Amino acid sequence: MFAVMKPYAAPPPPGASPPPLWGDPAHVARLLGDRVTDVEVRRATVRVDHFNTAEEFRDYFKANYGPTIAVYRNLADQPERAAELDEALAELARRDDLGWGAMDWEYLLVTARRAE
């Protein structure tokens, strides 16, 4: 999803790392540093099956997901580009469809204890 939105997004602030890096255990470990102990990392998947159409998927994330909301705000004065993004997000849902209505998304689960 971030790859689809990137061409439409404002440049990140200086020093910000791309959100997909949060899926890299080494990157997360560098960010947390010595502020945590007992770090456990595992990959898992979540089934996204709440939507009946690709357009419902797009509209949900457009209205409720912070990064998507921010990208659309960036396009507030560019209706043609916003329409392009509308289609690109719907196409993402169509492409990832597993018998419409269900997509399996991988995520990285990191648990840790705050260092004393």
mmCIF file of C-alpha atoms in Angstrom:
data_model
loop_
_atom_site.group_PDB
_atom_site.id
_atom_site.type_symbol
_atom_site.label_atom_id
_atom_site.label_comp_id
_atom_site.label_asym_id
_atom_site.label_seq_id
_atom_site.Cartn_x
_atom_site.Cartn_y
_atom_site.Cartn_z
ATOM 1 C CA MET A 1 0.000 0.000 0.000
ATOM 2 C CA PHE A 2 2.831 2.397 0.816
ATOM 3 C CA ALA A 3 4.422 1.715 -2.560
ATOM 4 C CA VAL A 4 1.150 2.623 -4.284
ATOM 5 C CA MET A 5 0.771 5.837 -2.275
ATOM 6 C CA LYS A 6 4.393 6.982 -2.461
ATOM 7 C CA PRO A 7 4.163 8.855 -5.807
ATOM 8 C CA TYR A 8 1.241 10.878 -4.424
ATOM 9 C CA ALA A 9 2.651 11.625 -0.967
ATOM 10 C CA ALA A 10 4.511 14.669 0.245
ATOM 11 C CA PRO A 11 8.207 14.061 0.847
ATOM 12 C CA PRO A 12 8.918 12.718 4.342
ATOM 13 C CA PRO A 13 10.488 15.056 6.885
ATOM 14 C CA PRO A 14 14.280 14.983 7.138
ATOM 15 C CA GLY A 15 15.509 11.962 9.056
ATOM 16 C CA ALA A 16 12.252 10.001 8.726
ATOM 17 C CA SER A 17 12.609 6.380 7.706
ATOM 18 C CA PRO A 18 10.191 4.766 5.248
ATOM 19 C CA PRO A 19 7.311 2.933 6.991
ATOM 20 C CA PRO A 20 8.061 -0.425 5.305
ATOM 21 C CA LEU A 21 11.330 -0.551 7.277
ATOM 22 C CA TRP A 22 9.225 -1.316 10.351
ATOM 23 C CA GLY A 23 8.948 -4.803 8.852
ATOM 24 C CA ASP A 24 12.736 -5.287 9.103
ATOM 25 C CA PRO A 25 13.772 -6.699 12.504
ATOM 26 C CA ALA A 26 17.259 -5.160 12.252
ATOM 27 C CA HIS A 27 15.807 -1.702 11.595
ATOM 28 C CA VAL A 28 13.416 -1.981 14.536
ATOM 29 C CA ALA A 29 16.266 -3.160 16.781
ATOM 30 C CA ARG A 30 18.357 -0.125 15.767
ATOM 31 C CA LEU A 31 15.458 2.213 16.534
ATOM 32 C CA LEU A 32 14.821 0.700 19.955
ATOM 33 C CA GLY A 33 18.504 0.350 20.800
ATOM 34 C CA ASP A 34 19.404 -0.264 24.407
ATOM 35 C CA ARG A 35 16.122 1.190 25.655
ATOM 36 C CA VAL A 36 14.561 -2.298 25.610
ATOM 37 C CA THR A 37 15.400 -5.867 26.633
ATOM 38 C CA ASP A 38 13.842 -9.273 26.050
ATOM 39 C CA VAL A 39 13.107 -8.508 22.409
ATOM 40 C CA GLU A 40 11.027 -11.114 20.609
ATOM 41 C CA VAL A 41 10.251 -10.904 16.898
ATOM 42 C CA ARG A 42 7.926 -13.002 14.773
ATOM 43 C CA ARG A 43 6.217 -12.694 11.426
ATOM 44 C CA ALA A 44 2.505 -13.317 11.182
ATOM 45 C CA THR A 45 -0.343 -12.678 8.802
ATOM 46 C CA VAL A 46 -3.701 -11.060 9.220
ATOM 47 C CA ARG A 47 -6.610 -11.880 6.952
ATOM 48 C CA VAL A 48 -8.312 -8.736 5.682
ATOM 49 C CA ASP A 49 -11.790 -9.878 4.702
ATOM 50 C CA HIS A 50 -14.091 -7.060 5.748
ATOM 51 C CA PHE A 51 -14.683 -5.663 2.266
ATOM 52 C CA ASN A 52 -17.025 -6.778 -0.495
ATOM 53 C CA THR A 53 -15.384 -4.767 -3.271
ATOM 54 C CA ALA A 54 -12.052 -3.177 -4.075
ATOM 55 C CA GLU A 55 -13.740 0.215 -3.821
ATOM 56 C CA GLU A 56 -14.948 -0.529 -0.261
ATOM 57 C CA PHE A 57 -11.360 -1.418 0.626
ATOM 58 C CA ARG A 58 -10.064 1.852 -0.840
ATOM 59 C CA ASP A 59 -12.779 3.982 0.753
ATOM 60 C CA TYR A 60 -12.235 2.437 4.184
ATOM 61 C CA PHE A 61 -8.520 3.185 4.176
ATOM 62 C CA LYS A 62 -9.119 6.610 2.610
ATOM 63 C CA ALA A 63 -11.394 7.540 5.547
ATOM 64 C CA ASN A 64 -9.764 5.702 8.472
ATOM 65 C CA TYR A 65 -6.047 5.043 7.979
ATOM 66 C CA GLY A 66 -3.737 7.897 8.929
ATOM 67 C CA PRO A 67 -1.122 7.514 6.178
ATOM 68 C CA THR A 68 -3.807 7.294 3.486
ATOM 69 C CA ILE A 69 -5.684 10.282 4.900
ATOM 70 C CA ALA A 70 -2.445 12.309 4.855
ATOM 71 C CA VAL A 71 -1.755 11.430 1.209
ATOM 72 C CA TYR A 72 -5.240 12.493 0.148
ATOM 73 C CA ARG A 73 -4.844 15.752 2.089
ATOM 74 C CA ASN A 74 -1.660 16.329 0.121
ATOM 75 C CA LEU A 75 -3.771 16.003 -3.056
ATOM 76 C CA ALA A 76 -6.623 18.275 -1.898
ATOM 77 C CA ASP A 77 -5.982 20.797 -4.696
ATOM 78 C CA GLN A 78 -5.231 18.113 -7.315
ATOM 79 C CA PRO A 79 -8.494 16.259 -8.054
ATOM 80 C CA GLU A 80 -7.039 14.486 -11.092
ATOM 81 C CA ARG A 81 -4.193 13.017 -9.026
ATOM 82 C CA ALA A 82 -6.631 12.052 -6.247
ATOM 83 C CA ALA A 83 -8.708 10.190 -8.849
ATOM 84 C CA GLU A 84 -5.549 8.407 -10.049
ATOM 85 C CA LEU A 85 -4.811 7.352 -6.479
ATOM 86 C CA ASP A 86 -8.413 6.182 -6.061
ATOM 87 C CA GLU A 87 -7.939 3.844 -9.016
ATOM 88 C CA ALA A 88 -4.456 2.733 -7.918
ATOM 89 C CA LEU A 89 -5.701 1.724 -4.448
ATOM 90 C CA ALA A 90 -8.694 -0.130 -5.873
ATOM 91 C CA GLU A 91 -6.362 -1.905 -8.299
ATOM 92 C CA LEU A 92 -4.129 -2.908 -5.374
ATOM 93 C CA ALA A 93 -7.129 -4.580 -3.758
ATOM 94 C CA ARG A 94 -8.075 -6.292 -7.009
ATOM 95 C CA ARG A 95 -4.508 -7.540 -7.516
ATOM 96 C CA ASP A 96 -4.196 -8.946 -3.985
ATOM 97 C CA ASP A 97 -7.670 -10.469 -4.012
ATOM 98 C CA LEU A 98 -7.801 -14.111 -2.959
ATOM 99 C CA GLY A 99 -11.306 -14.887 -4.183
ATOM 100 C CA TRP A 100 -12.612 -11.421 -3.588
ATOM 101 C CA GLY A 101 -13.043 -10.153 -0.157
ATOM 102 C CA ALA A 102 -9.951 -11.668 1.450
ATOM 103 C CA MET A 103 -6.299 -10.667 1.462
ATOM 104 C CA ASP A 104 -3.527 -12.034 3.677
ATOM 105 C CA TRP A 105 -1.131 -9.323 4.847
ATOM 106 C CA GLU A 106 2.152 -10.091 6.558
ATOM 107 C CA TYR A 107 3.301 -8.069 9.544
ATOM 108 C CA LEU A 108 6.151 -8.093 12.016
ATOM 109 C CA LEU A 109 5.213 -8.453 15.671
ATOM 110 C CA VAL A 110 7.866 -7.098 18.043
ATOM 111 C CA THR A 111 7.541 -7.356 21.809
ATOM 112 C CA ALA A 112 10.055 -6.084 24.326
ATOM 113 C CA ARG A 113 10.475 -4.842 27.875
ATOM 114 C CA ARG A 114 11.539 -1.327 28.643
ATOM 115 C CA ALA A 115 15.064 -1.345 30.022
ATOM 116 C CA GLU A 116 15.356 -0.322 33.652
#
